[in-house]
Each structure stands twice: as C-alpha cells, then as structure tokens.
Coordinates of C-alpha atoms in Angstrom, one line a residue:
Chain A
M1 CA -0.5 0.0 0.1
N2 CA 1.1 3.6 -0.7
K3 CA 1.4 5.5 2.3
L4 CA 3.5 9.0 0.6
C5 CA 1.9 11.6 1.9
S6 CA 3.3 15.0 3.5
M7 CA 4.7 16.1 6.8
R8 CA 1.3 18.4 7.0
E9 CA -0.5 15.5 6.5
A10 CA 1.1 12.8 8.0
I11 CA 1.4 15.2 11.4
S12 CA -2.6 16.1 11.1
A13 CA -3.4 12.0 10.7
S14 CA -1.5 10.9 13.9
V15 CA -0.6 13.4 16.2
K16 CA -2.9 15.0 18.6
H17 CA -4.3 17.1 21.2
G18 CA -2.8 15.2 24.1
S19 CA -0.6 12.6 22.4
S20 CA 2.1 10.7 24.1
L21 CA 5.1 10.9 20.8
V22 CA 8.2 10.2 20.2
I23 CA 10.6 12.0 17.5
D24 CA 13.2 9.5 18.0
G25 CA 17.2 9.6 17.8
F26 CA 20.3 9.4 19.6
T27 CA 22.2 12.8 17.6
H28 CA 21.8 10.9 14.6
L29 CA 18.5 11.0 12.8
I30 CA 16.4 13.6 15.0
C31 CA 13.4 14.8 12.3
F32 CA 13.4 18.7 13.3
A33 CA 11.3 18.6 10.4
A34 CA 8.4 16.7 12.2
G35 CA 8.8 19.0 15.1
H36 CA 8.4 22.3 13.6
E37 CA 5.5 21.0 11.9
I38 CA 3.7 20.0 15.4
I39 CA 4.5 23.2 16.7
R40 CA 3.0 25.2 13.3
Q41 CA -0.1 22.9 13.7
G42 CA -0.5 24.3 17.3
I43 CA -0.5 20.8 18.7
K44 CA -0.9 21.0 22.7
G45 CA -0.4 18.7 25.5
L46 CA 1.9 16.3 24.9
T47 CA 3.7 14.0 26.4
A48 CA 7.3 13.8 24.8
I49 CA 9.4 10.9 25.2
R50 CA 12.9 10.1 24.4
L51 CA 16.3 9.0 25.8
T52 CA 18.0 12.3 24.7
P53 CA 15.0 15.2 24.1
D54 CA 17.1 18.4 22.5
L55 CA 17.1 21.3 20.7
V56 CA 13.6 20.4 18.9
Y57 CA 12.0 18.9 21.9
D58 CA 13.2 22.1 23.4
Q59 CA 11.4 24.1 20.4
L60 CA 8.5 22.3 21.5
I61 CA 8.5 23.1 25.0
E62 CA 9.2 26.5 24.3
A63 CA 6.4 26.7 21.7
G64 CA 3.5 25.2 24.5
A65 CA 3.2 21.9 22.8
V66 CA 4.5 19.5 25.8
R67 CA 2.5 18.9 28.9
K68 CA 4.8 16.0 29.9
L69 CA 8.2 14.7 29.0
V70 CA 9.3 11.9 30.1
F71 CA 13.8 11.1 29.4
S72 CA 17.1 9.7 30.7
W73 CA 19.3 13.1 29.8
A74 CA 18.0 16.7 28.6
G75 CA 21.1 18.8 26.7
N76 CA 22.7 20.1 23.8
P77 CA 24.9 17.4 23.7
G78 CA 28.7 18.6 23.6
V79 CA 27.3 22.2 24.2
G80 CA 25.3 23.0 27.1
S81 CA 22.0 23.1 28.7
L82 CA 18.0 23.0 27.3
H83 CA 17.0 26.6 28.0
A84 CA 13.2 26.0 28.0
L85 CA 13.1 23.3 29.6
R86 CA 15.3 24.7 32.3
R87 CA 12.8 27.9 32.9
R88 CA 10.3 25.4 33.1
S89 CA 11.6 22.9 35.8
E90 CA 13.4 25.1 37.6
A91 CA 11.9 26.6 41.6
S92 CA 11.4 29.8 40.0
S93 CA 9.1 28.6 37.6
S94 CA 5.7 29.5 37.0
E95 CA 3.9 27.4 34.2
R96 CA 6.4 23.9 35.4
L97 CA 6.8 21.0 33.0
E98 CA 5.9 17.3 34.6
L99 CA 9.3 15.4 34.4
E100 CA 9.2 11.3 34.3
E101 CA 13.0 10.4 34.9
Y102 CA 15.3 7.7 33.8
S103 CA 18.2 6.4 33.1
H104 CA 19.1 5.7 29.4
F105 CA 19.1 2.0 29.9
G106 CA 15.8 2.3 31.7
L107 CA 13.7 4.4 29.4
L108 CA 15.3 2.1 26.9
S109 CA 13.4 -0.7 28.6
R110 CA 10.4 0.6 29.0
L111 CA 10.8 0.5 24.9
L112 CA 12.2 -3.0 24.8
A113 CA 9.2 -4.5 26.7
A114 CA 6.4 -2.5 24.5
S115 CA 8.2 -3.8 21.9
A116 CA 8.6 -7.6 23.3
G117 CA 4.4 -7.2 24.1
L118 CA 5.3 -7.9 27.5
P119 CA 4.3 -5.9 30.6
F120 CA 7.5 -5.0 32.4
W121 CA 11.5 -4.9 31.6
P122 CA 13.7 -6.8 34.2
L123 CA 17.1 -4.3 34.5
S124 CA 20.1 -4.7 36.9
N125 CA 20.7 -0.8 37.7
Y126 CA 19.3 2.0 40.1
Q127 CA 20.3 0.1 43.2
G128 CA 21.0 2.4 46.4
G129 CA 20.4 5.7 44.3
D130 CA 18.0 8.4 44.2
I131 CA 16.8 8.3 40.6
A132 CA 14.4 5.0 41.6
R133 CA 13.8 7.0 45.0
V134 CA 11.9 9.8 43.3
N135 CA 10.3 8.0 40.1
P136 CA 7.7 5.3 41.4
S137 CA 7.4 4.0 38.2
I138 CA 10.7 2.2 39.0
K139 CA 9.8 -1.0 41.2
T140 CA 12.2 -4.6 42.2
V141 CA 11.3 -8.0 41.2
R142 CA 12.8 -11.2 43.1
C143 CA 14.0 -13.4 40.5
P144 CA 12.0 -16.6 40.5
Y145 CA 15.3 -18.8 39.5
T146 CA 18.1 -16.8 41.2
G147 CA 16.2 -15.0 44.1
R148 CA 18.0 -11.8 42.7
E149 CA 16.7 -8.7 43.2
L150 CA 16.2 -6.8 40.1
A151 CA 14.5 -3.5 39.2
T152 CA 11.2 -3.1 37.0
V153 CA 10.5 -0.7 34.4
P154 CA 6.7 -0.6 33.0
A155 CA 6.0 -1.1 28.8
L156 CA 6.0 1.8 27.4
H157 CA 3.0 2.3 24.1
P158 CA 3.9 6.0 22.8
D159 CA 1.0 7.2 20.6
V160 CA 2.8 8.1 17.9
A161 CA 6.7 7.4 16.8
I162 CA 8.6 9.6 14.2
I163 CA 11.6 7.8 12.6
H164 CA 13.9 9.2 10.1
C165 CA 15.8 7.0 7.6
Q166 CA 18.0 7.2 4.4
R167 CA 15.8 5.7 2.7
A168 CA 12.0 3.9 2.7
D169 CA 10.1 3.1 -0.1
A170 CA 6.3 3.8 -0.3
E171 CA 5.2 1.3 2.3
G172 CA 7.4 2.3 5.1
N173 CA 10.0 -0.6 4.8
A174 CA 12.9 1.8 5.9
Q175 CA 16.7 1.2 6.5
V176 CA 19.1 3.6 8.5
W177 CA 23.0 2.6 8.9
G178 CA 25.3 4.9 10.9
L179 CA 24.0 5.2 14.6
L180 CA 20.7 3.3 15.3
G181 CA 20.0 4.8 18.8
S182 CA 16.5 3.4 19.4
Q183 CA 14.8 3.6 16.8
K184 CA 13.8 0.2 16.1
E185 CA 12.3 -0.6 19.7
V186 CA 10.6 2.8 19.4
A187 CA 8.8 1.7 16.3
F188 CA 7.7 -1.6 17.5
A189 CA 6.7 0.1 21.2
A190 CA 4.3 2.4 19.7
R191 CA 0.7 2.5 18.0
K192 CA 1.5 4.2 15.2
V193 CA 4.8 4.9 13.4
V194 CA 5.5 7.8 10.7
V195 CA 8.4 7.3 8.9
V196 CA 10.4 10.2 6.9
A197 CA 12.8 9.7 4.4
E198 CA 15.9 11.2 3.0
E199 CA 15.1 9.0 -0.7
I200 CA 12.1 7.3 -1.2
V201 CA 13.4 3.9 -3.3
P202 CA 11.9 1.4 -5.2
T203 CA 10.7 -1.5 -3.0
E204 CA 12.8 -4.3 -5.3
L205 CA 16.2 -2.2 -4.3
I206 CA 15.5 -2.6 0.1
R207 CA 15.4 -6.2 -1.6
E208 CA 18.3 -6.4 -2.6
D209 CA 19.7 -5.1 0.5
P210 CA 17.1 -7.0 3.3
N211 CA 19.4 -7.1 6.2
R212 CA 19.7 -2.9 6.4
T213 CA 15.9 -2.6 6.6
L214 CA 15.3 -1.5 11.1
V215 CA 11.6 -0.8 10.3
P216 CA 9.2 -3.0 8.3
G217 CA 6.5 -1.5 6.7
I218 CA 3.8 -3.3 8.6
I219 CA 3.8 -1.6 11.3
V220 CA 3.9 2.0 9.2
S221 CA 0.9 4.5 8.9
H222 CA 2.8 7.4 7.2
V223 CA 6.3 8.1 5.0
V224 CA 7.2 11.4 4.2
H225 CA 9.7 11.9 2.1
E226 CA 11.6 15.0 3.9
P227 CA 15.0 15.7 2.4
W228 CA 17.2 17.1 4.9
G229 CA 14.7 17.0 7.3
C230 CA 16.9 16.3 10.1
H231 CA 19.6 19.3 9.7
P232 CA 20.8 20.8 12.3
S233 CA 20.6 16.9 13.3
F234 CA 22.7 14.8 10.9
V235 CA 22.4 11.7 8.7
Q236 CA 25.1 9.5 8.1
G237 CA 26.1 9.2 4.5
F238 CA 23.8 12.5 3.5
H239 CA 25.1 15.4 5.6
D240 CA 27.3 16.4 8.9
R241 CA 26.1 17.8 12.1
D242 CA 25.7 21.7 12.0
N243 CA 28.1 22.0 14.9
D244 CA 28.1 25.8 14.2
F245 CA 24.0 25.9 14.7
Y246 CA 24.4 23.9 17.9
V247 CA 26.7 25.8 19.8
K248 CA 25.2 29.1 18.7
W249 CA 21.8 28.0 19.7
E250 CA 23.5 28.5 23.4
D251 CA 23.0 31.9 22.9
I252 CA 19.8 31.9 21.2
S253 CA 17.6 29.9 23.7
R254 CA 19.3 31.2 26.5
Q255 CA 16.8 34.6 26.3
P256 CA 12.7 33.9 25.7
E257 CA 12.7 37.1 23.5
T258 CA 15.3 35.4 21.1
Y259 CA 14.6 32.1 21.6
R260 CA 10.7 33.6 20.3
A261 CA 12.5 35.4 18.0
W262 CA 13.9 32.4 16.3
L263 CA 10.9 30.0 16.6
E264 CA 8.7 33.3 14.5
E265 CA 11.3 33.4 11.9
F266 CA 12.2 29.8 11.1
V267 CA 9.3 28.0 12.4
Y268 CA 6.0 29.9 12.3
G269 CA 7.3 32.4 9.4
V270 CA 7.2 29.5 6.8
K271 CA 4.7 27.2 5.5
D272 CA 7.0 24.0 5.7
R273 CA 10.3 22.0 5.8
Q274 CA 11.2 23.8 1.8
G275 CA 10.6 27.0 3.4
Y276 CA 13.0 26.6 6.5
L277 CA 15.3 25.6 4.1
S278 CA 14.8 28.7 2.1
R279 CA 16.3 30.9 5.0
L280 CA 19.7 28.8 6.4
E281 CA 22.9 31.0 4.9
T282 CA 23.2 30.4 1.4
G283 CA 25.5 27.6 1.3
L284 CA 25.7 25.7 4.2
L285 CA 23.9 22.6 3.4
D286 CA 27.0 22.5 0.5
K287 CA 29.2 22.6 3.0
L288 CA 27.4 19.6 5.5
R289 CA 26.9 17.9 2.7
A290 CA 28.8 14.3 3.2
K291 CA 31.3 13.1 1.3
A292 CA 31.1 9.4 0.1
R293 CA 32.3 6.9 1.7
V294 CA 30.8 3.3 0.1
C295 CA 31.2 -0.1 1.7
A296 CA 31.7 -2.9 -0.6
G297 CA 29.0 -4.5 -1.9
V298 CA 27.6 -7.8 -0.1
D299 CA 26.9 -10.7 -1.8
Y300 CA 23.4 -12.5 -0.9
G301 CA 23.7 -15.2 -3.4
Y302 CA 23.1 -19.2 -2.3
Chain B
M1 CA 60.8 22.6 16.7
A2 CA 62.8 20.8 19.4
T3 CA 64.0 24.5 20.6
E4 CA 60.1 25.8 20.5
T5 CA 59.4 26.4 23.7
L6 CA 55.8 25.1 24.9
T7 CA 53.8 26.7 27.7
G8 CA 53.3 24.7 30.6
P9 CA 50.2 22.0 30.8
T10 CA 47.1 23.7 31.6
A11 CA 44.4 22.0 34.3
S12 CA 42.2 20.3 31.4
E13 CA 46.0 18.7 30.0
R14 CA 47.2 17.5 33.4
M15 CA 44.0 15.8 33.7
A16 CA 43.4 14.2 30.3
H17 CA 46.9 12.5 30.6
R18 CA 46.9 11.7 34.1
A19 CA 43.6 9.7 33.2
A20 CA 45.4 8.2 30.1
Q21 CA 47.7 6.7 32.3
E22 CA 44.8 4.4 34.4
L23 CA 43.9 3.1 31.1
R24 CA 46.0 -0.3 30.1
D25 CA 46.2 -1.6 26.5
G26 CA 43.7 -3.8 25.4
D27 CA 41.1 -2.3 27.9
V28 CA 37.3 -2.6 26.6
T29 CA 36.4 1.2 28.1
F30 CA 32.8 3.1 27.2
V31 CA 34.0 6.4 26.4
G32 CA 32.3 9.5 27.7
I33 CA 32.8 13.0 25.4
G34 CA 35.1 15.8 26.4
L35 CA 38.2 14.7 28.5
P36 CA 37.3 11.4 28.7
N37 CA 37.7 10.9 25.2
L38 CA 40.5 12.6 24.9
A39 CA 42.6 10.4 27.5
C40 CA 41.3 7.3 25.5
N41 CA 42.9 9.0 22.0
L42 CA 45.9 9.9 23.7
A43 CA 46.6 6.9 25.4
R44 CA 45.6 4.9 22.1
A45 CA 48.1 7.6 20.4
T46 CA 51.0 6.2 23.3
H47 CA 50.8 3.7 25.5
A48 CA 47.7 1.6 25.0
P49 CA 47.3 1.0 20.7
R50 CA 44.7 -1.7 20.9
L51 CA 42.6 0.0 23.5
F52 CA 38.8 -0.9 22.6
M53 CA 36.5 2.3 22.7
I54 CA 32.7 2.1 22.4
Y55 CA 30.8 4.3 22.7
E56 CA 26.8 4.6 24.0
S57 CA 25.9 5.7 21.1
G58 CA 26.5 2.5 19.6
A59 CA 29.9 2.5 18.1
V60 CA 32.0 -0.1 19.3
G61 CA 35.6 -0.5 18.3
A62 CA 35.8 2.9 17.1
I63 CA 39.1 5.1 15.8
P64 CA 37.3 8.6 15.3
E65 CA 39.4 10.3 12.6
R66 CA 38.3 14.0 13.8
L67 CA 37.2 15.3 17.8
P68 CA 34.0 13.9 18.4
V69 CA 31.9 17.0 18.9
S70 CA 29.3 14.8 20.9
I71 CA 28.5 11.4 21.8
G72 CA 26.9 10.8 18.5
D73 CA 29.2 11.7 16.2
P74 CA 29.4 10.6 12.6
S75 CA 32.9 10.1 12.5
L76 CA 32.7 7.7 15.4
V77 CA 30.7 4.9 13.3
T78 CA 33.2 5.6 10.2
D79 CA 36.1 2.7 10.4
S80 CA 34.6 1.1 13.7
L81 CA 34.6 -3.0 14.3
A82 CA 31.0 -2.7 14.7
V83 CA 27.5 -0.7 15.0
V84 CA 25.1 -1.2 17.4
G85 CA 21.5 0.2 18.6
Q86 CA 21.4 1.1 22.2
A87 CA 19.7 -1.7 23.3
D88 CA 23.0 -4.2 22.4
I89 CA 25.0 -1.4 24.3
F90 CA 23.4 -1.6 27.5
Q91 CA 22.5 -5.0 27.8
C92 CA 24.9 -7.0 25.6
M93 CA 27.8 -5.2 26.2
L94 CA 27.4 -2.7 30.0
Q95 CA 25.1 -5.1 31.8
R96 CA 26.3 -8.1 30.3
G97 CA 29.6 -7.0 31.8
L98 CA 32.0 -6.8 29.5
I99 CA 32.8 -3.2 30.0
E100 CA 36.6 -2.9 32.0
V101 CA 36.9 1.0 32.3
G102 CA 34.4 3.7 32.5
F103 CA 34.3 7.4 33.0
L104 CA 32.1 9.6 34.9
G105 CA 32.2 13.7 35.8
G106 CA 29.2 15.1 37.1
A107 CA 28.2 19.0 39.2
Q108 CA 28.6 16.7 42.6
V109 CA 30.6 14.1 44.1
D110 CA 30.9 12.7 47.5
R111 CA 33.5 10.9 49.5
W112 CA 32.2 7.8 48.9
G113 CA 32.4 8.7 45.3
N114 CA 28.7 9.2 44.5
I115 CA 28.1 11.2 41.5
N116 CA 25.4 14.1 41.4
T117 CA 24.4 14.5 37.4
T118 CA 20.5 15.6 38.0
V119 CA 19.6 18.6 40.1
I120 CA 21.2 21.0 42.3
G121 CA 19.1 21.2 45.4
D122 CA 15.4 19.7 46.2
Y123 CA 15.0 17.0 43.5
A124 CA 11.0 18.3 42.9
N125 CA 11.9 22.2 43.4
P126 CA 15.6 22.0 42.1
R127 CA 17.8 25.3 42.2
I128 CA 19.4 24.1 39.5
R129 CA 17.9 21.5 36.7
L130 CA 20.8 19.5 35.4
P131 CA 20.8 16.7 31.9
G132 CA 20.2 13.9 34.2
S133 CA 21.5 10.3 34.4
G134 CA 21.9 9.4 30.5
G135 CA 23.9 6.1 30.9
A136 CA 25.9 7.6 33.8
C137 CA 24.0 5.6 36.4
E138 CA 24.7 1.9 34.5
I139 CA 28.1 2.7 33.8
A140 CA 28.3 3.4 37.9
V141 CA 26.9 0.3 38.9
H142 CA 28.8 -2.3 35.7
A143 CA 31.8 -1.0 34.8
R144 CA 34.5 -3.0 36.7
R145 CA 37.0 0.1 36.9
L146 CA 35.7 3.6 37.4
L147 CA 37.1 6.7 37.0
I148 CA 36.1 9.9 38.3
V149 CA 37.4 13.2 35.9
M150 CA 35.9 16.6 37.6
R151 CA 37.6 19.8 38.8
M152 CA 38.0 20.5 42.3
S153 CA 35.9 23.0 44.1
K154 CA 34.0 23.4 47.0
R155 CA 30.8 23.7 45.2
T156 CA 31.5 20.3 43.1
F157 CA 33.5 18.1 45.6
V158 CA 30.7 18.1 48.7
E159 CA 30.0 16.3 52.1
T160 CA 26.3 15.3 50.8
C161 CA 25.6 15.0 46.9
D162 CA 21.9 16.7 46.8
F163 CA 20.8 13.9 44.4
V164 CA 22.7 10.3 44.0
T165 CA 22.5 9.8 39.9
S166 CA 25.5 7.0 39.8
P167 CA 26.5 5.4 43.2
G168 CA 30.1 5.1 43.9
H169 CA 31.3 3.0 47.1
R170 CA 28.4 3.5 50.0
V171 CA 25.2 4.8 49.4
N172 CA 22.7 6.0 52.2
G173 CA 25.5 3.6 54.6
R174 CA 25.3 0.5 52.2
S175 CA 28.4 -0.7 50.6
R176 CA 28.5 -1.9 47.1
Q177 CA 28.3 -5.4 47.7
E178 CA 25.0 -5.3 50.3
L179 CA 23.5 -3.6 47.3
G180 CA 24.4 -6.1 44.7
M181 CA 26.2 -3.9 42.2
P182 CA 28.5 -6.0 39.6
G183 CA 30.8 -3.8 39.0
G184 CA 33.8 -2.7 41.2
G185 CA 32.9 1.0 42.2
P186 CA 35.2 4.3 41.4
T187 CA 39.1 3.6 42.0
R188 CA 40.3 7.2 41.2
I189 CA 39.0 10.6 41.5
I190 CA 41.6 12.7 38.4
T191 CA 41.1 16.4 39.7
D192 CA 43.0 19.7 38.2
L193 CA 44.8 19.6 41.8
G194 CA 45.9 16.0 42.2
V195 CA 44.0 12.1 42.0
L196 CA 42.3 10.5 44.6
D197 CA 42.5 6.5 45.7
F198 CA 39.6 4.8 47.5
D199 CA 40.3 2.8 50.7
T200 CA 39.4 -0.3 52.0
T201 CA 36.2 1.5 53.2
G202 CA 35.0 2.8 49.8
E203 CA 36.4 6.6 51.2
A204 CA 38.3 8.7 49.3
V205 CA 42.0 9.4 50.3
L206 CA 44.2 11.9 48.7
A207 CA 46.9 9.8 47.3
E208 CA 48.5 12.5 44.8
V209 CA 49.4 15.9 43.6
Y210 CA 50.6 17.9 40.9
P211 CA 53.7 19.7 41.1
G212 CA 53.5 22.9 43.6
V213 CA 50.4 21.6 45.4
T214 CA 50.1 21.7 48.7
P215 CA 47.7 19.4 50.5
E216 CA 46.2 22.4 52.3
Q217 CA 45.6 23.8 48.8
V218 CA 43.6 20.9 47.8
Q219 CA 41.6 20.1 51.1
Q220 CA 40.9 23.9 50.7
A221 CA 39.1 22.9 47.3
C222 CA 37.3 20.1 49.1
G223 CA 33.7 20.5 50.9
W224 CA 34.6 17.2 53.4
S225 CA 37.4 16.6 55.7
L226 CA 39.7 15.0 53.6
R227 CA 42.1 12.0 54.4
I228 CA 45.3 12.0 53.1
A229 CA 47.4 9.2 52.7
P230 CA 50.9 9.1 54.9
T231 CA 52.8 9.1 51.6
L232 CA 52.1 11.7 49.1
R233 CA 52.8 10.8 45.3
A234 CA 53.9 13.2 43.0
A235 CA 50.7 12.9 39.9
P236 CA 52.9 12.5 36.7
E237 CA 52.7 15.7 34.7
P238 CA 52.4 15.7 30.5
D239 CA 55.8 16.0 28.5
A240 CA 56.1 18.5 25.6
S241 CA 55.3 15.4 23.0
V242 CA 52.3 14.7 25.0
L243 CA 51.1 18.2 25.0
R244 CA 52.1 18.5 21.4
L245 CA 50.4 15.6 20.6
L246 CA 47.3 17.1 22.9
R247 CA 47.4 20.3 21.4
E248 CA 48.4 20.1 17.7
K249 CA 46.8 16.8 16.6
L250 CA 43.9 15.2 19.3
D251 CA 41.9 18.5 20.0
P252 CA 44.0 21.1 17.8
K253 CA 40.1 23.4 17.7
R254 CA 41.0 23.1 21.5
L255 CA 37.3 21.8 21.8
Y256 CA 37.9 20.8 25.5
L257 CA 41.2 22.0 26.6

C-alpha cells in the first residue's frame, strides 16, 4: 500500500492534542521537520518521550506543545543546557513541566518491554541511588530462579513514533545505517509509526539489501519524503551535524525574546521544510553535505 | 621545533594525561565525551594502541578520525568494528559485564564517589536542573573500574550529594556488595589539583598532588574533611611530546582543552 503523504498530512493524521509522542534519534536522524510541523499545527498537551530530548524537544516546550517529558538525559549534546526545559523545571518557574525521569537503559527497557509485548522489563540497575526513589514507576522483582532482586520498569507504548531514515519505500520499509539509537524499539513499541526518509526508493532496492531494513512497513502508517528534514542534526552518508548551529543555539535559547524570534522566523514564519531550508545561510547545505564513503557490496547469493 | 618553548600544561591537559595513565592496552573502555574522550585517544596514541573504545551511541571498537563534537558524532561510525543499537550497548556490552573501564564526571561528588548529574537543590523544586543520568547510572553500577574526572571546588566536592544519580562505594550507608552491584565502583578521582584513591572502606583519600600543589590547598577545595595518604605520590605531568600531541593532533580546535 502506498503510504506517501506530506509532513503536514502525516502529523495532522497521527498526532492529536494530548498524544504521547517520540521523535527519535540519538544525535543522529532527529527529525526536526516533524517537530516544527507539530508546532505550526498548534498541537498541545503532548507527552514527549525520548532518551535524549534535545533542541527540537526544547523548541516544542518553548512553543507550549508539551505537558510532560519522559526522558533520561536532557541537554544540548556537547554544548550545554536546554533553556526552555530549564525555565520550566526549576524552582523559579511559574509554569512547571511534568518530568518523569530514568537512566538511558531504564527508559530503553520500557520500550523493549512494549516492543516485545511484555508488561515490564527487568534490569540490573538503580541499586541504592535516588532515581528509583523519585520515580515510583521503577519497582523491583525477585528472580524466580536465582532469588536475585532486579529493578523493573513498565512497558511504554507511545501513541506515535516518528522515525527518520536514510531511505524507505512507499510502504514504509525503512533502511537505516550509522548510529541506530533506539529507532527499532521505539517503532515496535508505538501504536502508530510515521517514517520520514531522505530518499524514497523502489521496493526492489529494499529487497536487494534486506539486512539494512530496521523498521518493516507492516508497522508503519505514514511515509514522508523530507530530504534535510534532520538539519541541524545529521544523517550518515547524507550530511554532517551543523555544529555551529548547536553552539549558537546556546545564546539564542538563553533569552526568551531571542528564542521566540527564532521560532517566529524559522518555524511559524515558514510554510514547510522547504521554507525553512530556503532561510538558511547560502552555501550551508553544500558545506554540510557528506563526502562519499561507499562500502563494498554484499553478496546475498545462495 | 625542538627549541620551541611550550607553555606549561593547563588543568585540562593535566587531567587528560593523568586519566590516560589509568588505561591499559586492550582495556574495553566506555568512552564519554570531553576529557575522557581525549584521555582515551591520548592513551591509544601512546602506550595503549589496542585500547578498545565503545561509545554509548552504539559505536564499538571506534577509531574516530576527528575529535567527536558529541558522543554521537558520525566520525565514530566510520572505521568502527561494529555499530549496534543502544539496547545492545546497554544489555550485551555493559550489563553483560564486558566493560572494564568507565569514565564519569558530574556536578557533585562525595567522599564515597557518589555522583550527582540530576539537580542542585530539592528534586521536586530544583535550584538548577542538570541533564540527568543518561547512561551514567548504569555505567557506575556495571563498569569493573570507574574513573571519575572532575575539577575540584567546595561546590563540586560536597559532604552529601543533593541527588545520587550514579552510585559510588557507599550509598545511604550501604556498601556496593550489600546493594548487589556487579561493578567494582570508582577506583580514582582525577582532579586538576591531584588524584584521590579509595581505601578499603570506600572512602576517597588524597594520594597524589601535582607539582606546586599542597595538601592544604586540596583540602581548601574539598567540601568534606579529606583523608590524606601518609605518603603522597607526585602526579605525573605531561611532557612536551604529550602536550604537542594533545594540542596539535588530538584537539587542535581546543574543543575540550
């Protein structure tokens, strides 16, 4: 079935007021285009879930789209803080965001449980520290075989997962290479999956290299073709991270006024991703475009 | 060239060099960004060419050709031995017990090597919201040896952490063994003034100082009454070749130095 549609259609069909949502990616393949479209559509009350909420989650928070954040590490990776998050989570804040906090493996285990159709997942972690003390969802169980006490976390089924990939076919069979993050677990855990791709390719090409497929089309509801949809994040083999932007963001986001002005210009002030890209500095995309490092082919013969 | 005079080591260079000394050739190491990353690459360029670097973003056996700007840099993928999902990193590498050395830093550390990267102040009403655990909590639980790398001040070396994100040798009066933690816990705290070891009870003890630093100065920068080893070792200083390597090759843009 052909599931191709625009980002606007994919977001309005899948993300509702009050949805729980993951825009996944671990520094790599973070779909900023999807976050910006959610802001433009004025969707509110979201429970935003991700191990590493970063700039696009902070932008969703600043725009007032997020009610609750479920996370394990929140920052501007390699640079500094998320300032909208800090403004809404410190004692001085008047409009506090609800936070539910894990370690990376704790939150990942919630997604593993959901993706495996199990009610919880055991892990060897959290002994004695304060994370389990402040998060009542983290409990313990005694192993029925060894008697050992293990931490447990409950399955987490996000309403929607948005997964960016290098290439997909129109049915949503999505191929990813480079850092895989938790894209697979997030996709299998979610009730609805939107795949966003740098390239839409014929199904024959997917079938030629089936080991590369991380998310099968049978769990995908919408497919969006959005090249450069991850800027300023990176896509292995397509473009590098725009690190200058991440560094500059520290200053832009520190003051609510400059933060709002940026959102006005690059999110509210444009119609879609093409509009965003056309506002970037001339020559920037060429500068970020990846140099080729093609690996040798694989023989699938038998 | 050989006659060129180099400025002396900065605090960061001292710490990166001292941390590199802790790494043995072949160690399977969980690498963090910043000084740990520099320390690992310095060790690999000098005495530990077969250091096996694993990044929590999924790169296994990485040899980054540029200094990664974050823990998830694309240069970690290129030339790695394997790239796996994060579930595999945490389950099959860390929880499975494959990691010999982990590195952590934080906003606060206490005498037992507990680390706080979550909040300053009360958890429900924090004065400062920090990034949180990430993988730090599980690295502290599982790494066979944990190295803590932090600059020393009364603000960071505290009597009691406001929040224990990553457990050290004793948490709320209980030992790692009582709590059932598989990893060995912190072995050293590498600071800009000297190095703290841990005694058999799990308490940090000042064991090394850099040239020109007195134990009194270290105590001044520590928020608890610091135990001092009967004989202090001299912390090794980076020589000119190491400084050149750090400044010209490993971090030419001075991202972390």
